[in-house]
PDB file of C-alpha atoms in Angstrom:
ATOM      1  CA  MET A1012     -39.107  25.243 -56.009  1.00 48.00           C
ATOM      2  CA  PRO A1013     -38.475  24.189 -52.409  1.00 52.00           C
ATOM      3  CA  GLU A1014     -35.684  21.642 -52.092  1.00 51.00           C
ATOM      4  CA  TYR A1015     -36.929  18.139 -51.358  1.00 47.00           C
ATOM      5  CA  ARG A1016     -35.202  16.354 -48.498  1.00 51.00           C
ATOM      6  CA  TYR A1017     -35.469  12.679 -47.832  1.00 45.00           C
ATOM      7  CA  HIS A1018     -36.630  11.782 -44.331  1.00 44.00           C
ATOM      8  CA  GLN A1019     -35.829   8.319 -43.079  1.00 48.00           C
ATOM      9  CA  HIS A1020     -38.908   6.498 -41.847  1.00 44.00           C
ATOM     10  CA  GLN A1021     -39.157   5.586 -38.214  1.00 50.00           C
ATOM     11  CA  GLN A1022     -39.795   1.996 -37.209  1.00 50.00           C
ATOM     12  CA  PRO A1023     -43.263   1.452 -35.762  1.00 53.00           C
ATOM     13  CA  GLY A1024     -43.552   1.482 -31.987  1.00 53.00           C
ATOM     14  CA  CYS A1025     -45.208  -1.081 -29.750  1.00 56.00           C
ATOM     15  CA  GLY A1026     -48.089   1.083 -28.622  1.00 53.00           C
ATOM     16  CA  GLY A1027     -50.483  -0.363 -31.206  1.00 57.00           C
ATOM     17  CA  CYS A1028     -49.371  -3.917 -30.420  1.00 60.00           C
ATOM     18  CA  LEU A1029     -50.090  -3.438 -26.723  1.00 57.00           C
ATOM     19  CA  LEU A1030     -53.538  -2.018 -27.420  1.00 60.00           C
ATOM     20  CA  PHE A1031     -54.301  -4.931 -29.766  1.00 59.00           C
ATOM     21  CA  ILE A1032     -53.296  -7.465 -27.062  1.00 62.00           C
ATOM     22  CA  VAL A1033     -55.503  -5.769 -24.448  1.00 58.00           C
ATOM     23  CA  ILE A1034     -58.524  -5.758 -26.796  1.00 64.00           C
ATOM     24  CA  ALA A1035     -57.955  -9.430 -27.707  1.00 62.00           C
ATOM     25  CA  LEU A1036     -57.824 -10.456 -24.052  1.00 55.00           C
ATOM     26  CA  LEU A1037     -61.067  -8.604 -23.338  1.00 55.00           C
ATOM     27  CA  LEU A1038     -62.814 -10.171 -26.354  1.00 60.00           C
ATOM     28  CA  PHE A1039     -61.766 -13.761 -25.714  1.00 63.00           C
ATOM     29  CA  GLY A1040     -61.615 -13.871 -21.909  1.00 61.00           C
ATOM     30  CA  GLY A1041     -63.126 -10.717 -20.604  1.00 60.00           C
ATOM     31  CA  ALA A1042     -61.806  -8.710 -17.685  1.00 61.00           C
ATOM     32  CA  PRO A1043     -60.835 -11.764 -15.564  1.00 67.00           C
ATOM     33  CA  LEU A1044     -58.394 -13.004 -18.222  1.00 59.00           C
ATOM     34  CA  LEU A1045     -56.973  -9.519 -18.626  1.00 54.00           C
ATOM     35  CA  PHE A1046     -56.388  -9.181 -14.876  1.00 61.00           C
ATOM     36  CA  GLU A1047     -54.925 -12.674 -14.733  1.00 68.00           C
ATOM     37  CA  VAL A1048     -52.406 -11.897 -17.473  1.00 59.00           C
ATOM     38  CA  MET A1049     -51.557  -8.514 -15.968  1.00 64.00           C
ATOM     39  CA  GLY A1050     -51.089 -10.147 -12.568  1.00 66.00           C
ATOM     40  CA  PHE A1051     -48.783 -12.749 -14.042  1.00 67.00           C
ATOM     41  CA  LEU A1052     -46.705 -10.058 -15.732  1.00 67.00           C
ATOM     42  CA  LEU A1053     -46.537  -8.045 -12.506  1.00 67.00           C
ATOM     43  CA  VAL A1054     -45.435 -11.052 -10.451  1.00 66.00           C
ATOM     44  CA  SER A1055     -42.902 -12.016 -13.115  1.00 73.00           C
ATOM     45  CA  GLY A1056     -41.536  -8.471 -13.115  1.00 69.00           C
ATOM     46  CA  LEU A1057     -41.234  -8.416  -9.321  1.00 68.00           C
ATOM     47  CA  PHE A1058     -39.524 -11.824  -9.371  1.00 69.00           C
ATOM     48  CA  PHE A1059     -37.060 -10.589 -11.992  1.00 71.00           C
ATOM     49  CA  VAL A1060     -36.253  -7.473  -9.927  1.00 70.00           C
ATOM     50  CA  PHE A1061     -35.819  -9.629  -6.815  1.00 69.00           C
ATOM     51  CA  PHE A1062     -33.551 -12.017  -8.720  1.00 68.00           C
ATOM     52  CA  ILE A1063     -31.337  -9.149  -9.931  1.00 75.00           C
ATOM     53  CA  PHE A1064     -31.191  -7.646  -6.439  1.00 68.00           C
ATOM     54  CA  ALA A1065     -30.337 -11.029  -4.902  1.00 68.00           C
ATOM     55  CA  ALA A1066     -27.618 -11.634  -7.505  1.00 68.00           C
ATOM     56  CA  LEU A1067     -26.029  -8.217  -6.849  1.00 65.00           C
ATOM     57  CA  TRP A1068     -26.257  -8.690  -3.080  1.00 67.00           C
ATOM     58  CA  GLY A1069     -24.777 -12.176  -3.342  1.00 70.00           C
ATOM     59  CA  SER A1070     -21.920 -10.982  -5.547  1.00 64.00           C
ATOM     60  CA  SER A1071     -21.171  -8.074  -3.195  1.00 68.00           C
ATOM     61  CA  SER A1072     -21.243 -10.342  -0.137  1.00 73.00           C
ATOM     62  CA  TYR A1073     -18.968 -12.857  -1.846  1.00 68.00           C
ATOM     63  CA  ILE A1074     -16.426 -10.147  -2.676  1.00 68.00           C
ATOM     64  CA  ARG A1075     -16.527  -8.754   0.877  1.00 74.00           C
ATOM     65  CA  TYR A1076     -15.996 -12.257   2.249  1.00 73.00           C
ATOM     66  CA  LYS A1077     -13.020 -12.867  -0.053  1.00 74.00           C
ATOM     67  CA  VAL A1078     -11.484  -9.500   0.830  1.00 69.00           C
ATOM     68  CA  SER A1079     -11.935  -9.998   4.580  1.00 77.00           C
ATOM     69  CA  ASN A1080     -10.586 -13.537   4.418  1.00 79.00           C
ATOM     70  CA  TYR A1081      -7.562 -12.424   2.400  1.00 76.00           C
ATOM     71  CA  GLU A1082      -6.751  -9.509   4.735  1.00 76.00           C
ATOM     72  CA  GLN A1083      -6.858 -11.799   7.772  1.00 81.00           C
ATOM     73  CA  GLN A1084      -4.180 -13.984   6.184  1.00 80.00           C
ATOM     74  CA  GLN A1085      -1.770 -11.060   5.659  1.00 82.00           C
ATOM     75  CA  SER A1086       0.446  -9.199   8.101  1.00 87.00           C
ATOM     76  CA  GLU A1087      -0.693  -5.855   9.438  1.00 89.00           C
ATOM     77  CA  ALA A1088       2.342  -4.170   7.866  1.00 89.00           C
ATOM     78  CA  ARG A1089       1.499  -5.536   4.420  1.00 89.00           C
ATOM     79  CA  ASN A1090      -2.173  -4.553   4.667  1.00 90.00           C
ATOM     80  CA  GLN A1091      -1.250  -1.029   5.747  1.00 92.00           C
ATOM     81  CA  PHE A1092       1.412  -0.682   3.049  1.00 92.00           C
ATOM     82  CA  VAL A1093      -0.943  -1.653   0.211  1.00 92.00           C
ATOM     83  CA  GLN A1094      -3.819   0.401   1.610  1.00 93.00           C
ATOM     84  CA  LEU A1095      -1.702   3.559   1.814  1.00 93.00           C
ATOM     85  CA  LEU A1096      -0.133   2.837  -1.578  1.00 93.00           C
ATOM     86  CA  VAL A1097      -3.542   2.604  -3.262  1.00 93.00           C
ATOM     87  CA  HIS A1098      -4.819   5.741  -1.517  1.00 93.00           C
ATOM     88  CA  ILE A1099      -1.713   7.701  -2.534  1.00 93.00           C
ATOM     89  CA  LEU A1100      -1.958   6.529  -6.159  1.00 91.00           C
ATOM     90  CA  VAL A1101      -5.612   7.583  -6.305  1.00 92.00           C
ATOM     91  CA  LYS A1102      -4.713  10.991  -4.832  1.00 90.00           C
ATOM     92  CA  ILE A1103      -2.111  11.432  -7.567  1.00 88.00           C
ATOM     93  CA  ALA A1104      -4.779  10.586 -10.160  1.00 87.00           C
ATOM     94  CA  GLN A1105      -7.035  13.228  -8.576  1.00 85.00           C
ATOM     95  CA  ILE A1106      -4.461  15.972  -9.094  1.00 81.00           C
ATOM     96  CA  ASP A1107      -6.488  17.541 -11.927  1.00 73.00           C
ATOM     97  CA  GLY A1108      -9.698  17.370  -9.895  1.00 75.00           C
ATOM     98  CA  VAL A1109     -11.202  14.300 -11.532  1.00 75.00           C
ATOM     99  CA  VAL A1110     -10.274  10.628 -11.739  1.00 79.00           C
ATOM    100  CA  THR A1111     -10.997   9.124 -15.139  1.00 82.00           C
ATOM    101  CA  ARG A1112     -11.843   5.491 -15.777  1.00 85.00           C
ATOM    102  CA  ALA A1113      -8.585   5.194 -17.727  1.00 84.00           C
ATOM    103  CA  GLU A1114      -6.561   6.383 -14.712  1.00 85.00           C
ATOM    104  CA  LEU A1115      -8.254   3.882 -12.407  1.00 88.00           C
ATOM    105  CA  GLN A1116      -7.679   1.149 -14.979  1.00 89.00           C
ATOM    106  CA  THR A1117      -3.998   2.070 -15.065  1.00 86.00           C
ATOM    107  CA  ILE A1118      -3.752   1.522 -11.309  1.00 90.00           C
ATOM    108  CA  LYS A1119      -5.610  -1.788 -11.530  1.00 91.00           C
ATOM    109  CA  ASN A1120      -3.467  -2.979 -14.434  1.00 89.00           C
ATOM    110  CA  PHE A1121      -0.358  -2.096 -12.460  1.00 88.00           C
ATOM    111  CA  PHE A1122      -1.343  -4.437  -9.645  1.00 91.00           C
ATOM    112  CA  ARG A1123      -2.571  -7.138 -12.024  1.00 91.00           C
ATOM    113  CA  VAL A1124       0.371  -7.067 -14.453  1.00 88.00           C
ATOM    114  CA  ASN A1125       3.376  -5.525 -12.684  1.00 86.00           C
ATOM    115  CA  LEU A1126       2.755  -7.005  -9.247  1.00 89.00           C
ATOM    116  CA  ARG A1127       1.084 -10.163 -10.648  1.00 91.00           C
ATOM    117  CA  TYR A1128      -1.936 -10.023  -8.374  1.00 91.00           C
ATOM    118  CA  THR A1129      -4.420 -12.894  -8.442  1.00 90.00           C
ATOM    119  CA  GLN A1130      -8.195 -12.462  -8.740  1.00 88.00           C
ATOM    120  CA  ASP A1131      -8.622 -12.609  -4.941  1.00 86.00           C
ATOM    121  CA  GLN A1132      -5.972  -9.931  -4.534  1.00 89.00           C
ATOM    122  CA  MET A1133      -7.653  -7.812  -7.206  1.00 90.00           C
ATOM    123  CA  TYR A1134     -10.943  -7.994  -5.261  1.00 90.00           C
ATOM    124  CA  TRP A1135      -8.988  -6.438  -2.410  1.00 91.00           C
ATOM    125  CA  VAL A1136      -7.399  -3.746  -4.590  1.00 91.00           C
ATOM    126  CA  ASN A1137     -10.757  -2.841  -6.158  1.00 92.00           C
ATOM    127  CA  GLU A1138     -12.284  -2.348  -2.698  1.00 91.00           C
ATOM    128  CA  LEU A1139      -9.328  -0.180  -1.661  1.00 92.00           C
ATOM    129  CA  ILE A1140      -9.698   1.921  -4.815  1.00 93.00           C
ATOM    130  CA  LYS A1141     -13.387   2.488  -4.033  1.00 91.00           C
ATOM    131  CA  GLU A1142     -12.505   3.566  -0.500  1.00 91.00           C
ATOM    132  CA  ALA A1143      -9.746   5.862  -1.746  1.00 92.00           C
ATOM    133  CA  SER A1144     -11.971   7.439  -4.410  1.00 90.00           C
ATOM    134  CA  ASN A1145     -14.557   8.360  -1.756  1.00 90.00           C
ATOM    135  CA  SER A1146     -12.034   9.397   0.891  1.00 90.00           C
ATOM    136  CA  THR A1147     -11.595  13.054   1.860  1.00 90.00           C
ATOM    137  CA  GLU A1148      -8.229  12.387   3.477  1.00 91.00           C
ATOM    138  CA  THR A1149      -5.426  14.599   2.157  1.00 92.00           C
ATOM    139  CA  ILE A1150      -2.257  13.262   0.610  1.00 91.00           C
ATOM    140  CA  ASP A1151      -0.234  14.955   3.379  1.00 93.00           C
ATOM    141  CA  SER A1152      -2.178  12.958   5.970  1.00 94.00           C
ATOM    142  CA  LEU A1153      -1.587   9.714   4.059  1.00 94.00           C
ATOM    143  CA  LEU A1154       2.131  10.404   3.701  1.00 94.00           C
ATOM    144  CA  THR A1155       2.410  11.262   7.394  1.00 94.00           C
ATOM    145  CA  GLN A1156       0.876   7.890   8.266  1.00 93.00           C
ATOM    146  CA  PHE A1157       3.279   6.173   5.876  1.00 93.00           C
ATOM    147  CA  LYS A1158       6.308   8.022   7.202  1.00 94.00           C
ATOM    148  CA  ASN A1159       5.409   7.197  10.803  1.00 94.00           C
ATOM    149  CA  SER A1160       4.772   3.532  10.022  1.00 93.00           C
ATOM    150  CA  PHE A1161       7.625   2.480   7.729  1.00 92.00           C
ATOM    151  CA  ALA A1162      11.404   2.701   7.694  1.00 92.00           C
ATOM    152  CA  TYR A1163      13.490   4.237   4.921  1.00 92.00           C
ATOM    153  CA  GLU A1164      13.683   1.163   2.669  1.00 92.00           C
ATOM    154  CA  PRO A1165       9.890   0.719   2.316  1.00 93.00           C
ATOM    155  CA  ARG A1166       9.679   4.435   1.509  1.00 93.00           C
ATOM    156  CA  LEU A1167      12.060   3.849  -1.389  1.00 92.00           C
ATOM    157  CA  ILE A1168       9.835   1.020  -2.625  1.00 92.00           C
ATOM    158  CA  LEU A1169       6.789   3.305  -2.392  1.00 92.00           C
ATOM    159  CA  LEU A1170       8.533   5.924  -4.550  1.00 92.00           C
ATOM    160  CA  GLU A1171       9.596   3.192  -7.004  1.00 90.00           C
ATOM    161  CA  LEU A1172       5.964   2.105  -7.316  1.00 90.00           C
ATOM    162  CA  VAL A1173       4.712   5.672  -7.746  1.00 91.00           C
ATOM    163  CA  TYR A1174       7.075   6.185 -10.687  1.00 90.00           C
ATOM    164  CA  GLN A1175       6.224   2.762 -12.092  1.00 86.00           C
ATOM    165  CA  VAL A1176       2.542   3.651 -12.213  1.00 86.00           C
ATOM    166  CA  LEU A1177       3.159   7.112 -13.670  1.00 86.00           C
ATOM    167  CA  TYR A1178       5.348   5.757 -16.458  1.00 85.00           C
ATOM    168  CA  THR A1179       2.898   3.052 -17.475  1.00 80.00           C
ATOM    169  CA  LYS A1180       0.997   5.884 -19.183  1.00 77.00           C
ATOM    170  CA  ASP A1181       1.935   7.257 -22.601  1.00 74.00           C
ATOM    171  CA  ASN A1182       2.144  10.816 -21.333  1.00 80.00           C
ATOM    172  CA  VAL A1183       3.240  11.714 -17.812  1.00 82.00           C
ATOM    173  CA  LEU A1184       1.998  15.151 -16.778  1.00 83.00           C
ATOM    174  CA  PRO A1185       4.532  17.639 -15.314  1.00 87.00           C
ATOM    175  CA  GLU A1186       2.176  18.103 -12.357  1.00 87.00           C
ATOM    176  CA  GLU A1187       2.331  14.370 -11.648  1.00 87.00           C
ATOM    177  CA  LEU A1188       6.123  14.346 -11.690  1.00 89.00           C
ATOM    178  CA  GLU A1189       6.181  17.383  -9.429  1.00 90.00           C
ATOM    179  CA  LEU A1190       3.852  15.639  -6.994  1.00 90.00           C
ATOM    180  CA  ALA A1191       6.105  12.553  -7.061  1.00 91.00           C
ATOM    181  CA  ARG A1192       9.065  14.780  -6.136  1.00 92.00           C
ATOM    182  CA  LYS A1193       7.072  16.338  -3.304  1.00 93.00           C
ATOM    183  CA  ILE A1194       6.163  12.862  -2.043  1.00 93.00           C
ATOM    184  CA  ALA A1195       9.872  11.952  -2.004  1.00 94.00           C
ATOM    185  CA  GLU A1196      10.765  15.115  -0.086  1.00 94.00           C
ATOM    186  CA  PHE A1197       7.910  14.591   2.372  1.00 94.00           C
ATOM    187  CA  LEU A1198       9.201  11.072   3.074  1.00 94.00           C
ATOM    188  CA  ASP A1199      12.730  12.443   3.609  1.00 94.00           C
ATOM    189  CA  ILE A1200      14.137  10.490   0.678  1.00 93.00           C
ATOM    190  CA  SER A1201      17.560  11.868  -0.225  1.00 91.00           C
ATOM    191  CA  GLN A1202      18.190  13.735  -3.464  1.00 90.00           C
ATOM    192  CA  TYR A1203      20.586  10.976  -4.523  1.00 89.00           C
ATOM    193  CA  ASP A1204      17.964   8.255  -4.081  1.00 90.00           C
ATOM    194  CA  GLN A1205      15.322  10.372  -5.790  1.00 89.00           C
ATOM    195  CA  GLN A1206      17.628  10.755  -8.775  1.00 86.00           C
ATOM    196  CA  THR A1207      18.389   7.041  -9.078  1.00 86.00           C
ATOM    197  CA  ILE A1208      14.691   6.137  -8.958  1.00 88.00           C
ATOM    198  CA  TRP A1209      13.517   8.856 -11.341  1.00 87.00           C
ATOM    199  CA  SER A1210      16.325   8.157 -13.831  1.00 81.00           C
ATOM    200  CA  ARG A1211      15.412   4.485 -14.037  1.00 77.00           C
ATOM    201  CA  TYR A1212      11.913   5.167 -15.347  1.00 80.00           C
ATOM    202  CA  HIS A1213      12.689   8.381 -17.211  1.00 76.00           C
ATOM    203  CA  TYR A1214      15.277   6.511 -19.283  1.00 67.00           C
ATOM    204  CA  ARG A1215      12.832   3.803 -20.267  1.00 62.00           C
ATOM    205  CA  ASN A1216      10.594   6.406 -21.890  1.00 57.00           C
ATOM    206  CA  ARG A1217      13.302   8.147 -23.900  1.00 52.00           C
ATOM    207  CA  GLN A1218      14.372   7.140 -27.367  1.00 46.00           C
ATOM    208  CA  GLN A1219      16.969   4.397 -27.266  1.00 45.00           C
ATOM    209  CA  THR A1220      19.195   6.352 -29.634  1.00 45.00           C
ATOM    210  CA  SER A1221      19.311   9.410 -27.347  1.00 58.00           C
ATOM    211  CA  VAL A1222      21.050   7.682 -24.424  1.00 63.00           C
ATOM    212  CA  SER A1223      24.001   5.335 -24.615  1.00 80.00           C
ATOM    213  CA  GLU A1224      24.199   2.148 -22.584  1.00 83.00           C
ATOM    214  CA  GLU A1225      26.958   3.626 -20.441  1.00 88.00           C
ATOM    215  CA  GLU A1226      24.973   6.780 -19.720  1.00 85.00           C
ATOM    216  CA  ARG A1227      22.057   4.635 -18.645  1.00 85.00           C
ATOM    217  CA  TYR A1228      24.253   2.693 -16.207  1.00 89.00           C
ATOM    218  CA  TYR A1229      25.520   5.940 -14.707  1.00 90.00           C
ATOM    219  CA  GLU A1230      21.903   7.010 -14.222  1.00 86.00           C
ATOM    220  CA  VAL A1231      20.983   3.708 -12.562  1.00 87.00           C
ATOM    221  CA  LEU A1232      23.770   4.289 -10.026  1.00 90.00           C
ATOM    222  CA  GLY A1233      22.844   7.945  -9.641  1.00 88.00           C
ATOM    223  CA  LEU A1234      26.250   9.147 -10.818  1.00 88.00           C
ATOM    224  CA  THR A1235      27.594  11.791 -13.150  1.00 86.00           C
ATOM    225  CA  PRO A1236      29.313  10.317 -16.246  1.00 88.00           C
ATOM    226  CA  GLY A1237      33.091  10.090 -15.912  1.00 88.00           C
ATOM    227  CA  VAL A1238      33.420   9.674 -12.131  1.00 91.00           C
ATOM    228  CA  ASP A1239      36.193   7.504 -10.695  1.00 92.00           C
ATOM    229  CA  PHE A1240      35.622   3.799 -10.252  1.00 93.00           C
ATOM    230  CA  SER A1241      35.989   4.282  -6.484  1.00 93.00           C
ATOM    231  CA  GLU A1242      32.824   6.425  -6.571  1.00 94.00           C
ATOM    232  CA  ILE A1243      31.068   3.729  -8.594  1.00 93.00           C
ATOM    233  CA  LYS A1244      31.936   1.098  -5.969  1.00 94.00           C
ATOM    234  CA  LYS A1245      30.755   3.379  -3.189  1.00 94.00           C
ATOM    235  CA  ALA A1246      27.431   4.011  -4.944  1.00 93.00           C
ATOM    236  CA  TYR A1247      26.974   0.306  -5.593  1.00 93.00           C
ATOM    237  CA  ARG A1248      27.494  -0.597  -1.936  1.00 94.00           C
ATOM    238  CA  LYS A1249      25.052   2.070  -0.760  1.00 92.00           C
ATOM    239  CA  LEU A1250      22.323   1.018  -3.196  1.00 92.00           C
ATOM    240  CA  SER A1251      22.854  -2.676  -2.470  1.00 92.00           C
ATOM    241  CA  MET A1252      22.217  -2.089   1.220  1.00 91.00           C
ATOM    242  CA  LYS A1253      19.102   0.013   0.635  1.00 90.00           C
ATOM    243  CA  TYR A1254      17.507  -2.344  -1.873  1.00 91.00           C
ATOM    244  CA  HIS A1255      18.345  -5.648  -0.258  1.00 90.00           C
ATOM    245  CA  PRO A1256      15.152  -7.723  -0.686  1.00 90.00           C
ATOM    246  CA  ASP A1257      15.195  -8.857   2.961  1.00 90.00           C
ATOM    247  CA  LYS A1258      14.542  -5.287   4.093  1.00 90.00           C
ATOM    248  CA  VAL A1259      11.106  -5.244   2.475  1.00 90.00           C
ATOM    249  CA  GLY A1260      10.270  -8.952   2.590  1.00 88.00           C
ATOM    250  CA  HIS A1261       7.785  -8.367   5.445  1.00 89.00           C
ATOM    251  CA  LEU A1262       5.631  -6.280   3.075  1.00 90.00           C
ATOM    252  CA  GLY A1263       4.889  -9.239   0.813  1.00 89.00           C
ATOM    253  CA  GLU A1264       6.475 -11.270  -1.947  1.00 89.00           C
ATOM    254  CA  GLU A1265       5.460  -8.798  -4.668  1.00 89.00           C
ATOM    255  CA  PHE A1266       7.399  -5.965  -3.016  1.00 90.00           C
ATOM    256  CA  ARG A1267      10.356  -8.230  -2.444  1.00 91.00           C
ATOM    257  CA  ARG A1268      10.325  -8.804  -6.223  1.00 91.00           C
ATOM    258  CA  VAL A1269      10.358  -5.010  -6.785  1.00 89.00           C
ATOM    259  CA  ALA A1270      13.543  -4.803  -4.712  1.00 91.00           C
ATOM    260  CA  GLU A1271      15.035  -7.783  -6.540  1.00 92.00           C
ATOM    261  CA  GLU A1272      14.357  -6.197  -9.938  1.00 90.00           C
ATOM    262  CA  LYS A1273      15.965  -2.972  -8.762  1.00 89.00           C
ATOM    263  CA  MET A1274      18.993  -4.951  -7.571  1.00 92.00           C
ATOM    264  CA  LYS A1275      19.268  -6.638 -10.959  1.00 92.00           C
ATOM    265  CA  ASP A1276      19.569  -3.230 -12.636  1.00 90.00           C
ATOM    266  CA  ILE A1277      22.152  -2.131 -10.064  1.00 92.00           C
ATOM    267  CA  ASN A1278      24.178  -5.316 -10.510  1.00 94.00           C
ATOM    268  CA  VAL A1279      24.140  -5.079 -14.313  1.00 93.00           C
ATOM    269  CA  ALA A1280      25.360  -1.474 -14.134  1.00 92.00           C
ATOM    270  CA  TYR A1281      28.129  -2.320 -11.678  1.00 93.00           C
ATOM    271  CA  ASP A1282      29.235  -5.371 -13.699  1.00 95.00           C
ATOM    272  CA  TYR A1283      29.530  -3.162 -16.769  1.00 93.00           C
ATOM    273  CA  PHE A1284      31.872  -0.712 -15.040  1.00 93.00           C
ATOM    274  CA  SER A1285      33.812  -3.498 -13.293  1.00 92.00           C
ATOM    275  CA  LYS A1286      34.618  -5.102 -16.645  1.00 90.00           C
ATOM    276  CA  LYS A1287      35.424  -1.743 -18.221  1.00 87.00           C
ATOM    277  CA  HIS A1288      37.897  -0.731 -15.481  1.00 83.00           C
ATOM    278  CA  SER A1289      39.492  -4.174 -15.252  1.00 80.00           C
ATOM    279  CA  ASN A1290      40.691  -3.971 -18.846  1.00 66.00           C
TER     280      ASN A1290
END
């Protein structure tokens, strides 16, 4: 015997209901009533479409106004720094040929959480991300603009931010790290400074048990474990000069905070070795 299979019943459609309504209108009011009802529905539909269009246009205009107003209140250096930063981050996300929603959300979350951007600032960032996603400009062109526009200290902050964004993800791709290294080389950032920046974020993603506190402090200062205290002092002085918050204060308060946080790590590392060698 053929096997019986249960077929779930489909819910009835609205075709019969619509036909019933049309017949009822013709019976009780004739063609004029039918046309009157159809006209009302058509006008209502057009009004609804117009309302949606007006709401979208109004929302878009409001956002453009907020973005323009915000940009006018900022310095040219700050606007250019953030614009190039966003474009470079999007280019990094495009390394595999496609930018996923998760990758874009990572960039947005970075500005919202790490840099503590307000809603008005996020309107600005969202517009910059849209521009960057549709841009055909190459990363080499963007980095050339950055290199020609900013001194060495802002370049260090850019590299700090690149690594910050990369390491907010659970898994950092080798291609992304390679691109970060190429960005550093393109911007003429020294091998020593590259190492201190990379080590800071690489350490945070390793198991706490695999690296001792002292090893971490050596990494923060960009030094090989066991070097003389004179080398530690020299490294501390060099890093303190490069990451002094005043050198990037013109870029905005959020980037000044990035430098301050870096200096906190440097100071903690140096204090550790100072106490160790004073005993």
